[in-house]
Amino acid sequence: MRILVCVKRVPAPGARINLTADAQAIDTAHLGFTTSPHEECAVEAAVQLVEGHGGEATVLTLGPVEAEEQLRYAVSVGMTAAVLLPIDGADWDPQRTAAAITEVVRRLEAADGPFDLILFGNESADAGNFQVGIRVAHALGRPMVNGAKGIAISEGAVHVRREADAGQETYELPLPAAVGVKEGINLPRYPTMKGRLASKRVEVERMEPDAETGGLRMVRLQRPAERASTTVILGRGPDAAPAVVDLLDELGVLA
Amino acid sequence: MTILVVVEHDRGVLADASREALTAGRHLATTTATPLDALTIGAAADAMVAELGRFGVSTVHQAHHDVLADYGPEAWGAVVAAAVEQLSASVVVAAGTDRGNEVMAWAAARLDVPFAANCTVTTPGEEDEKMAVTRVRWGGSLLEEATLTGAVRLLTMAHHAVDAAPAEEPGRATAVSMTVELDDSVSHSIVRGRVERVAGVTLATAPVVVGGGRGVGSADGFAPLEELAGLLGGVVGCSRAVTNNGWRNHTDQVGQTGTRIAPTVYLACGISGAIQHWVGAMAAKNIVAINIDPEANMVSKAGYAVIGDLHAVVPAIATEIRRRRGT
Ligand SMILES: Cc1cc2nc3c(=O)[nH]c(=O)nc-3n(C[C@H](O)[C@H](O)[C@H](O)COP(=O)(O)OP(=O)(O)OC[C@H]3O[C@@H](n4cnc5c(N)ncnc54)[C@H](O)[C@@H]3O)c2cc1C
Ligand SMILES: Nc1ncnc2c1ncn2[C@@H]1O[C@H](COP(=O)(O)O)[C@@H](O)[C@H]1O
């Protein structure tokens, strides 16, 4: 099997998100970076499929050159190849991102053969545009469903399970196909010693992205209004129990 | 020209989130003096026509096709795209649900037009093909002001961003049937099977959630939290640190990439209150933080707090409840 996973580098803010003075970005001066959680699970899913069915799994990102960190991490947990589409400065809009990824997928497939499966996250953690994967799948003429909480390959099809309001739904997409993955589908592994070495050695292939700007343009970021709160300290240690139970009673959840 | 609202329903019962989308669509239609149309996909659509009229819809387009008997993202996206072309819609609004976002992304891809997911505010622009939106990022931790430019603009409304309200002067909607041509490929992603959810209290609907974080320390450490939740008719939730450690299943995770909870009381035990956890918990009506660190973000954001070791505090609360109940 040949699998491609598209991931995005995002900051990992803790208690609070601070913005730059011009409100164009998150102030990342004191922040680490990570891969969007849904995409970490997409990477794990790809590694498991390759373990089960053989083949190779490529990780791809469009982002700043620093995003090599996230590509190498993906290799350290079992991906076999990495592709960087380097961009300067601000994020690309979703139409432009999708067009650039589509064009690079075509180039990769022309060189090495088609990907049986392309995996995305359900949505990116930072932008949450809910569309890049679907746009790529459509442009390549492949079926796709989002929100996968289960994935299995058999007889030329990918079987997808997902949660809906009323219960679980299952889908069966003929390969080649694309799937958007949600966190919870698996528990991503940690890198092994061998994986770490592989991630240092892997050659990250750089491919210049090229695509036109789309119709969604960010003007500025804003922090939502925070709920003002003064905390009532009910007590310290186990002695606070009666005060907690009084409160639960008052709020009507004790009966 | 028209403003089109794509309606989500369960066998003819309009989804709450769609009422909000209808309200947002009507505001846009009123300010731009454009008629408001609705699109329903699949069977049982007649049941909704009267209510759609009350929300200000003038024409309801009912799409029927064999392929549309069950949900399929590509098929539904293709129907929305076809409707946009047949009706010359300028703006299309849907609910920012899993399905709403997925269907609109497919429609946008087909039409090659922009799509803004999870908007909280939409304002018609001064220029014809340009509108201003505010949309949710980071699962609600940040907002983005953006412009949406194109002859057709697609957007979804974030749930709870506007209050659903029928039109001041309720109208009467006319239902017309819409025929769409669908190519075979769209049937590749139709629901094949379904398992109904078993009824019962869920994390999303529970009146009490007892949440545990890294401070709980182990999978076994959750037993007292389970017990307390049981006494209160609630359920146990957790942070991502807990799921990443394999202590609990991801179905228990509260937050941006987990479940949004809205209980009467959330007892957050040993959880620091990272912004990605907070967005999943902030709709709780009351929060009691139990934490050894008085400076923890969860403590300063909560209405109530107990400073102390959860391993001592949680069992003490359970004991006190049993004492008062005489059990
Ligand atoms: C894109 C993205 C999405 C994310 N989505 C989610 C999400 O959906 N849900 C989520 O939860 N997180 C999410 N996270 C992770 C989040 O940033 C935090 O890492 C996580 O919430 C921390 O979990 P925690 O509070 O349990 O652990 P910590 O931050 O380590 O906090 C542990 C707390 O326990 C207290 N404590 C320790 N021992 C005790 C004791 N004995 N008694 C009482 N208190 C004690 C400590 O004082 C501390 O406050 C996401 C992160 C990213 C980057
Ligand atoms: N810059 C990017 N590089 C690689 N993949 C991306 C990028 N942006 C988005 N994606 C993929 O598309 C999915 C949906 O993103 P979005 O439309 O931003 O919510 C993500 O989960 C990723 O898998």
XYZ file of C-alpha atoms and ligand atoms in Angstrom:
658
model
C 0.000 0.000 0.000
C 1.048 3.569 -0.590
C -0.358 6.024 1.914
C -0.002 9.800 2.155
C -0.770 11.758 5.330
C -1.149 15.561 5.306
C -0.255 17.274 8.578
C 0.021 20.852 9.784
C 2.420 22.453 12.255
C 0.559 24.458 14.902
C 1.606 26.229 18.117
C 0.791 24.528 21.430
C -0.563 27.232 23.727
C -1.197 26.419 27.376
C -3.490 28.376 29.657
C -4.117 31.292 27.354
C -3.593 32.321 23.736
C -1.785 35.637 23.308
C -1.800 37.519 20.029
C 0.921 39.534 18.330
C 0.540 43.337 18.502
C -0.890 43.497 14.963
C -3.341 40.651 15.779
C -2.253 38.759 12.667
C -0.988 35.701 14.504
C -0.584 33.929 17.818
C 2.403 35.203 19.765
C 4.577 32.105 19.692
C 7.624 33.648 21.405
C 7.312 31.290 24.377
C 5.477 28.407 22.764
C 6.391 24.998 21.466
C 4.866 23.585 18.297
C 3.064 20.368 17.581
C 1.062 18.536 14.923
C -2.709 18.969 14.977
C -4.045 16.144 17.221
C -6.378 14.630 14.602
C -3.422 14.426 12.214
C -1.199 12.733 14.817
C -3.846 10.033 14.826
C -3.883 9.970 11.007
C -0.129 9.321 11.121
C -0.635 6.494 13.624
C -3.404 5.021 11.443
C -1.106 5.067 8.394
C 1.736 3.413 10.304
C -0.623 0.675 11.537
C -1.994 0.057 8.028
C 1.512 -0.263 6.619
C 2.450 -2.619 9.456
C -0.571 -4.749 8.601
C -0.521 -4.618 4.814
C 3.044 -3.669 3.884
C 4.012 -0.677 1.790
C 5.128 2.834 2.513
C 3.714 5.933 4.143
C 4.664 9.498 3.235
C 4.005 12.528 5.428
C 3.497 15.917 3.782
C 3.112 19.443 5.069
C 2.735 22.911 3.629
C 4.251 25.375 6.053
C 7.340 27.241 7.224
C 10.681 25.408 6.911
C 10.527 24.854 10.674
C 7.688 22.395 9.974
C 10.452 19.892 9.176
C 10.302 19.265 12.930
C 6.784 17.818 12.598
C 7.730 15.804 9.496
C 10.734 14.283 11.259
C 8.586 13.481 14.292
C 6.179 11.589 12.024
C 9.114 9.602 10.646
C 10.254 8.844 14.197
C 6.938 7.062 14.814
C 7.066 5.059 11.599
C 6.358 7.137 8.483
C 8.811 6.244 5.726
C 9.180 9.451 3.668
C 8.623 13.188 4.156
C 7.728 16.065 1.821
C 7.833 19.764 2.692
C 6.029 22.435 0.703
C 7.825 25.487 2.087
C 6.007 28.829 2.388
C 7.102 32.124 3.910
C 5.099 34.116 6.378
C 1.405 33.738 7.011
C -0.754 30.660 6.499
C -2.212 30.085 3.058
C -5.987 30.178 2.739
C -7.756 26.807 2.426
C -8.392 26.948 -1.344
C -4.785 27.843 -2.023
C -3.484 25.207 0.416
C -5.655 22.531 -1.176
C -4.657 23.496 -4.717
C -0.970 23.420 -3.805
C -1.252 20.022 -2.093
C -3.251 18.609 -5.038
C -0.613 19.693 -7.515
C 2.201 18.155 -5.458
C 0.258 14.903 -5.026
C -0.052 14.726 -8.821
C 3.710 15.201 -9.158
C 4.461 12.566 -6.500
C 2.057 10.104 -8.108
C 3.486 10.699 -11.582
C 6.936 9.826 -10.226
C 6.198 6.897 -7.908
C 2.668 5.668 -8.601
C -0.705 6.458 -7.049
C -1.436 6.624 -3.325
C -4.049 4.039 -2.361
C -5.095 6.181 0.551
C -4.661 9.842 1.495
C -5.313 10.697 5.133
C -6.136 14.105 6.583
C -7.223 15.370 9.970
C -10.930 16.089 10.449
C -9.954 19.752 10.796
C -6.728 21.616 11.481
C -6.364 22.644 15.146
C -5.610 26.293 14.472
C -7.570 27.341 11.374
C -10.362 24.774 11.573
C -11.408 25.361 7.970
C -12.969 21.892 7.646
C -12.234 21.750 3.917
C -8.620 21.291 2.775
C -8.849 17.475 2.648
C -12.221 17.470 0.903
C -11.012 19.940 -1.719
C -7.947 17.792 -2.430
C -10.067 14.617 -2.650
C -12.489 16.284 -5.030
C -9.737 17.653 -7.266
C -8.171 14.196 -7.487
C -11.567 12.556 -8.104
C -11.423 10.358 -5.012
C -14.194 9.567 -2.554
C -13.718 10.824 0.993
C -15.483 10.890 4.318
C -14.441 12.942 7.308
C -14.586 12.180 11.026
C -13.262 8.606 10.908
C -13.135 6.827 14.278
C -12.307 3.488 12.704
C -10.515 2.491 9.528
C -9.784 -0.878 7.917
C -8.697 -2.000 4.465
C -10.005 -5.084 2.705
C -10.777 -6.183 -0.828
C -9.814 -2.954 -2.517
C -11.890 -0.761 -0.231
C -11.431 1.277 2.901
C -14.068 0.691 5.562
C -14.705 3.730 7.720
C -16.630 3.989 10.963
C -17.715 7.273 12.431
C -19.910 8.703 15.160
C -23.108 10.549 14.309
C -25.809 12.012 16.553
C -27.961 8.922 16.218
C -25.189 6.357 16.570
C -22.412 4.893 14.461
C -22.266 5.003 10.687
C -20.143 2.847 8.431
C -18.911 3.627 4.941
C -17.118 1.609 2.312
C -15.018 3.589 -0.170
C -13.332 1.956 -3.177
C -9.580 2.623 -3.321
C -7.959 4.949 -4.139
C -9.727 7.070 -1.541
C -9.204 9.738 1.097
C -10.280 9.783 4.747
C -10.395 12.545 7.382
C -9.439 11.159 10.795
C -10.593 12.204 14.260
C -8.643 11.915 17.499
C -9.690 8.809 19.420
C -9.373 6.472 16.421
C -6.178 5.182 18.042
C -3.587 6.098 20.652
C -0.525 7.518 18.889
C 2.698 5.767 19.895
C 5.846 7.445 21.118
C 9.047 7.391 19.042
C 11.427 4.479 19.506
C 15.221 4.761 19.522
C 15.290 3.270 16.021
C 12.616 5.735 14.922
C 14.609 8.661 16.248
C 17.620 7.600 14.226
C 15.492 7.192 11.087
C 14.053 10.671 11.601
C 17.540 12.177 11.718
C 18.615 10.374 8.573
C 15.523 10.858 6.444
C 15.886 13.208 3.525
C 12.993 15.680 3.599
C 12.031 16.275 -0.010
C 11.247 19.925 -0.738
C 8.722 20.777 -3.437
C 7.880 24.401 -4.170
C 4.139 24.976 -3.864
C 2.355 27.123 -6.374
C -1.316 28.084 -6.305
C -3.615 31.057 -6.557
C -5.123 32.859 -3.603
C -8.696 31.856 -2.735
C -11.677 33.866 -1.525
C -11.344 33.563 2.267
C -8.961 36.148 3.648
C -8.084 36.694 7.301
C -8.247 40.313 8.440
C -7.280 39.891 12.083
C -7.540 37.586 15.052
C -9.472 38.389 18.172
C -9.718 36.888 21.634
C -13.311 36.130 22.608
C -14.698 38.026 25.584
C -13.773 36.202 28.764
C -16.322 35.419 31.423
C -15.319 37.484 34.467
C -14.978 35.226 37.448
C -14.164 35.488 41.082
C -13.505 32.112 42.568
C -15.175 31.185 45.841
C -12.715 29.023 47.761
C -14.837 26.380 49.488
C -11.990 25.208 51.678
C -8.729 23.312 51.843
C -8.317 19.565 51.769
C -10.947 17.000 52.823
C -12.390 19.396 55.435
C -13.996 21.235 52.505
C -16.314 18.264 51.792
C -19.378 19.550 53.715
C -19.151 22.909 51.917
C -18.938 21.139 48.539
C -21.962 18.981 49.355
C -23.912 22.053 50.543
C -23.186 23.622 47.167
C -24.224 20.484 45.233
C -27.450 20.498 47.239
C -28.073 24.158 46.487
C -27.480 23.543 42.758
C -30.039 20.739 42.848
C -27.789 17.858 41.772
C -27.783 15.985 45.080
C -31.297 14.557 45.140
C -30.662 35.775 -6.859
C -31.389 34.201 -3.539
C -29.939 33.337 -0.167
C -30.145 29.611 0.349
C -30.190 27.788 3.676
C -29.317 24.096 3.614
C -31.512 22.430 6.212
C -30.406 19.516 8.352
C -33.094 17.252 9.709
C -33.728 13.859 11.205
C -36.663 12.242 9.418
C -38.432 15.554 9.048
C -37.519 17.003 12.448
C -35.578 20.208 11.938
C -32.213 20.298 13.761
C -31.794 23.088 16.348
C -28.584 24.183 14.671
C -30.511 24.609 11.412
C -32.965 26.983 13.111
C -29.955 29.123 13.976
C -28.683 28.931 10.393
C -32.155 29.959 9.169
C -32.154 32.927 11.534
C -28.714 34.037 10.325
C -29.755 33.526 6.697
C -32.894 35.614 7.226
C -30.887 38.502 8.691
C -28.670 38.493 5.600
C -31.693 38.236 3.311
C -33.494 41.105 5.039
C -30.511 43.475 5.004
C -29.826 42.798 1.343
C -33.503 42.613 0.275
C -32.936 39.142 -1.183
C -35.440 36.284 -0.965
C -34.698 33.460 1.468
C -34.914 29.913 0.109
C -34.326 26.602 1.845
C -33.037 23.290 0.530
C -34.071 19.980 2.068
C -32.461 16.729 1.023
C -34.097 13.307 1.280
C -37.412 11.966 2.473
C -39.906 13.334 5.039
C -39.260 16.908 3.919
C -42.942 17.920 3.815
C -43.125 17.873 7.598
C -40.842 20.933 7.755
C -42.406 23.270 5.217
C -44.699 25.096 7.659
C -41.939 25.700 10.174
C -39.557 26.891 7.468
C -42.229 29.420 6.495
C -42.339 30.685 10.072
C -38.586 31.242 9.838
C -39.081 33.490 6.811
C -38.383 31.053 3.990
C -40.356 31.796 0.834
C -39.553 28.692 -1.211
C -38.475 25.276 -0.001
C -36.640 23.228 -2.620
C -37.021 19.529 -1.941
C -34.324 17.442 -3.564
C -35.227 13.819 -4.261
C -33.071 11.130 -5.812
C -32.648 7.414 -5.153
C -29.100 8.005 -4.036
C -30.279 10.495 -1.397
C -32.212 8.023 0.733
C -29.320 7.944 3.163
C -26.628 10.448 4.014
C -23.542 10.715 1.845
C -21.224 13.717 1.973
C -20.381 13.771 -1.727
C -23.943 13.192 -2.879
C -25.314 15.879 -0.568
C -22.536 18.279 -1.558
C -23.376 17.650 -5.209
C -27.033 18.498 -4.531
C -26.082 21.760 -2.821
C -23.814 22.645 -5.748
C -26.600 21.877 -8.230
C -29.088 23.958 -6.234
C -26.704 26.925 -6.159
C -26.491 26.800 -9.953
C -30.207 26.264 -10.576
C -31.253 29.040 -8.195
C -28.340 31.440 -8.765
C -27.773 31.598 -5.021
C -25.309 34.264 -3.908
C -24.911 33.103 -0.311
C -25.450 29.608 1.076
C -25.782 29.076 4.826
C -25.758 25.783 6.755
C -25.311 24.718 10.360
C -21.748 24.282 11.617
C -22.283 20.639 12.493
C -20.084 17.730 11.381
C -22.440 17.139 8.482
C -23.016 20.801 7.705
C -19.310 21.541 7.426
C -18.656 18.402 5.426
C -21.451 18.955 2.916
C -20.548 22.607 2.419
C -16.888 21.745 1.866
C -17.915 19.298 -0.876
C -20.210 21.862 -2.464
C -17.478 24.515 -2.310
C -14.967 22.121 -3.861
C -17.361 21.282 -6.709
C -18.203 24.905 -7.405
C -14.626 26.078 -6.762
C -15.868 28.861 -4.487
C -14.787 29.953 -0.993
C -16.268 28.513 2.187
C -16.026 29.909 5.726
C -16.702 27.325 8.439
C -18.228 28.092 11.838
C -19.067 31.783 11.586
C -20.401 33.738 14.538
C -21.155 36.984 12.694
C -21.922 37.651 9.040
C -22.233 41.110 7.530
C -23.171 41.848 3.933
C -20.325 43.812 2.334
C -20.360 47.264 0.746
C -19.179 45.581 -2.419
C -21.419 43.070 -4.135
C -19.293 39.970 -3.991
C -17.519 40.561 -0.724
C -18.832 39.994 2.770
C -17.344 40.188 6.236
C -17.496 37.271 8.636
C -16.195 36.453 12.066
C -15.409 32.799 12.508
C -14.326 30.416 15.227
C -10.760 29.111 15.383
C -9.036 26.781 17.818
C -12.400 25.239 18.655
C -13.615 28.552 20.099
C -10.480 29.807 21.874
C -9.952 32.440 19.183
C -12.027 34.368 16.683
C -10.978 35.403 13.203
C -12.330 38.393 11.322
C -12.224 37.592 7.634
C -13.566 38.574 4.268
C -15.305 36.125 1.985
C -15.090 37.122 -1.661
C -16.726 35.437 -4.627
C -19.862 35.427 -6.761
C -21.080 32.607 -4.491
C -20.156 32.568 -0.805
C -20.653 29.455 1.344
C -20.662 29.560 5.120
C -21.756 27.632 8.169
C -22.872 29.127 11.472
C -21.157 28.014 14.685
C -23.658 26.355 17.020
C -25.081 28.789 19.620
C -23.606 31.858 17.863
C -27.088 33.245 17.149
C -30.333 32.564 18.978
C -32.873 30.837 16.789
C -35.917 33.057 16.264
C -38.846 32.804 13.849
C -39.544 35.778 11.594
C -41.478 38.669 13.147
C -44.038 38.323 10.417
C -44.299 34.610 9.801
C -44.824 33.780 6.157
C -45.973 30.769 4.268
C -43.423 28.755 2.382
C -44.109 27.097 -0.945
C -42.594 23.672 -1.497
C -41.239 22.804 -4.926
C -39.522 19.646 -5.899
C -35.998 19.833 -7.291
C -34.535 17.298 -9.662
C -30.806 16.821 -9.664
C -28.565 14.838 -11.936
C -25.999 12.910 -9.950
C -23.122 10.967 -11.401
C -22.448 7.477 -10.083
C -19.223 8.421 -8.360
C -21.064 10.314 -5.610
C -22.575 7.066 -4.388
C -19.119 5.860 -3.318
C -19.456 7.474 0.060
C -23.018 6.733 1.158
C -23.721 5.347 4.622
C -23.649 1.533 4.370
C -24.581 0.581 7.882
C -25.754 2.109 11.098
C -25.715 1.166 14.769
C -28.175 3.156 16.869
C -26.844 4.640 20.062
C -28.063 3.029 23.266
C -30.063 5.499 25.333
C -28.577 6.741 28.590
C -26.606 9.590 30.110
C -23.755 10.695 27.887
C -20.830 12.985 28.541
C -22.450 15.652 26.368
C -25.798 15.563 28.182
C -24.937 14.538 31.768
C -26.132 16.928 34.531
C -22.933 16.288 36.492
C -19.471 15.578 35.115
C -16.597 14.570 37.387
C -13.472 15.304 35.365
C -10.012 13.974 36.099
C -6.667 15.202 34.788
C -3.019 14.266 35.057
C -3.307 14.890 38.792
C -5.321 11.665 39.132
C -2.049 9.848 38.452
C -3.208 6.501 37.036
C -6.110 4.576 35.523
C -6.908 3.078 38.947
C -6.919 6.557 40.437
C -10.242 7.155 38.682
C -12.189 4.721 40.920
C -13.127 7.394 43.505
C -14.170 9.753 40.678
C -16.385 6.992 39.235
C -17.918 6.496 42.643
C -18.649 10.192 43.116
C -20.116 10.474 39.620
C -22.329 7.466 40.386
C -23.637 9.081 43.585
C -24.564 12.210 41.618
C -26.099 10.494 38.584
C -23.283 11.851 36.467
C -20.401 10.571 34.372
C -16.613 10.784 34.412
C -14.746 13.008 31.973
C -11.020 13.592 31.528
C -8.308 15.729 29.991
C -6.135 14.867 27.005
C -3.180 14.194 29.296
C -5.249 11.304 30.653
C -6.212 9.859 27.262
C -2.650 10.242 25.964
C -1.446 8.221 28.951
C -3.956 5.511 28.089
C -5.678 5.851 31.484
C -9.112 6.392 29.913
C -10.790 6.042 26.575
C -10.915 9.087 24.297
C -14.727 9.004 24.492
C -14.283 10.538 27.972
C -12.120 13.448 26.799
C -13.456 16.960 27.272
C -12.159 19.748 25.041
C -11.339 21.035 21.586
C -10.642 17.587 20.159
C -12.957 15.789 22.577
C -16.517 16.406 23.742
C -18.188 19.739 24.600
C -19.967 19.378 27.903
C -22.692 21.580 29.406
C -23.585 20.082 32.806
C -25.107 21.865 35.783
C -21.913 21.090 37.686
C -18.436 20.210 36.454
C -16.055 18.992 39.146
C -12.590 19.379 37.597
C -10.102 17.337 39.622
C -6.378 17.651 38.984
C -6.901 19.491 35.688
C -4.794 22.592 35.005
C -7.315 24.200 32.664
C -5.403 24.518 29.376
C -7.325 26.595 26.865
C -8.059 23.527 24.708
C -9.644 21.810 27.709
C -11.452 24.962 28.800
C -13.305 25.415 25.468
C -14.905 22.039 26.032
C -15.886 22.822 29.635
C -16.837 26.499 29.559
C -20.510 25.849 28.843
C -20.823 24.177 32.271
C -23.165 26.223 34.434
C -21.006 25.798 37.531
C -17.431 24.654 37.877
C -15.779 23.378 41.026
C -12.004 23.005 40.641
C -10.153 20.646 42.951
C -6.438 21.283 42.657
C -3.313 21.410 44.827
C -2.213 24.535 42.965
C -4.203 27.678 43.904
C -2.703 29.409 40.837
C -3.923 26.807 38.331
C -5.886 28.301 35.460
C -8.840 26.032 36.228
C -8.940 27.417 39.780
C -8.930 31.047 38.674
C -11.580 30.444 35.985
C -13.897 28.280 38.099
C -16.714 29.707 40.193
C -15.712 27.480 43.130
C -12.557 25.714 44.198
C -11.146 23.406 46.811
C -7.397 23.648 47.286
C -6.010 20.245 48.126
C -5.094 16.744 47.058
C -7.919 15.239 45.023
C -7.080 11.799 46.389
C -8.238 12.995 49.792
C -10.928 15.497 48.753
C -12.927 13.358 46.294
C -13.476 10.401 48.708
C -14.363 12.874 51.482
C -17.114 14.363 49.309
C -18.488 10.889 48.556
C -18.441 9.999 52.272
C -20.263 13.213 53.163
C -22.971 12.534 50.553
C -23.483 9.019 51.911
C -23.560 10.313 55.496
C -26.338 12.777 54.650
C -28.301 10.138 52.784
C -27.846 7.687 55.622
C -26.447 5.037 53.259
C -4.447 21.442 19.327
C -4.599 20.935 20.695
C -5.811 20.379 21.088
C -5.979 19.913 22.381
N -7.195 19.391 22.743
C -7.398 19.051 24.054
C -8.677 18.562 24.498
O -9.605 18.355 23.708
N -8.833 18.294 25.821
C -7.830 18.476 26.729
O -8.045 18.220 27.933
N -6.618 18.899 26.324
C -6.375 19.181 25.016
N -5.130 19.575 24.631
C -4.008 19.475 25.614
C -3.910 20.644 26.564
O -3.121 21.647 25.975
C -3.245 20.216 27.903
O -1.996 19.642 27.619
C -4.062 19.209 28.723
O -5.408 19.638 28.822
C -3.461 19.097 30.093
O -4.131 18.126 30.861
P -4.144 18.189 32.471
O -4.758 19.468 32.919
O -4.761 16.939 32.936
O -2.604 18.106 32.834
P -1.638 19.197 33.436
O -1.632 20.424 32.623
O -0.340 18.494 33.667
O -2.281 19.576 34.825
C -2.359 18.722 35.951
C -3.011 19.506 37.088
O -3.232 18.635 38.179
C -2.890 19.299 39.395
N -2.575 18.238 40.337
C -1.502 17.404 40.343
N -1.601 16.509 41.358
C -2.752 16.784 42.011
C -3.404 16.214 43.142
N -2.898 15.152 43.794
N -4.572 16.749 43.560
C -5.106 17.822 42.915
N -4.520 18.410 41.826
C -3.368 17.889 41.385
C -1.731 20.201 39.020
O -1.626 21.275 39.935
C -2.162 20.672 37.615
O -2.970 21.823 37.693
C -4.922 20.007 23.319
C -3.710 20.561 22.914
C -3.531 21.011 21.620
C -2.228 21.605 21.209
N -0.774 23.538 5.589
C -1.174 22.262 5.524
N -0.290 21.279 5.197
C -0.681 19.979 5.120
N -1.930 19.572 5.360
C -2.856 20.502 5.696
C -2.530 21.886 5.789
N -3.645 22.556 6.133
C -4.622 21.635 6.264
N -4.158 20.397 6.003
C -4.875 19.107 6.058
O -6.253 19.326 5.845
C -7.015 18.984 7.026
C -8.159 19.950 7.166
O -7.675 21.257 7.393
P -8.631 22.533 7.525
O -9.391 22.635 6.263
O -7.715 23.682 7.765
O -9.506 22.281 8.716
C -6.003 19.016 8.146
O -6.393 18.200 9.241
C -4.750 18.500 7.442
O -4.763 17.091 7.334
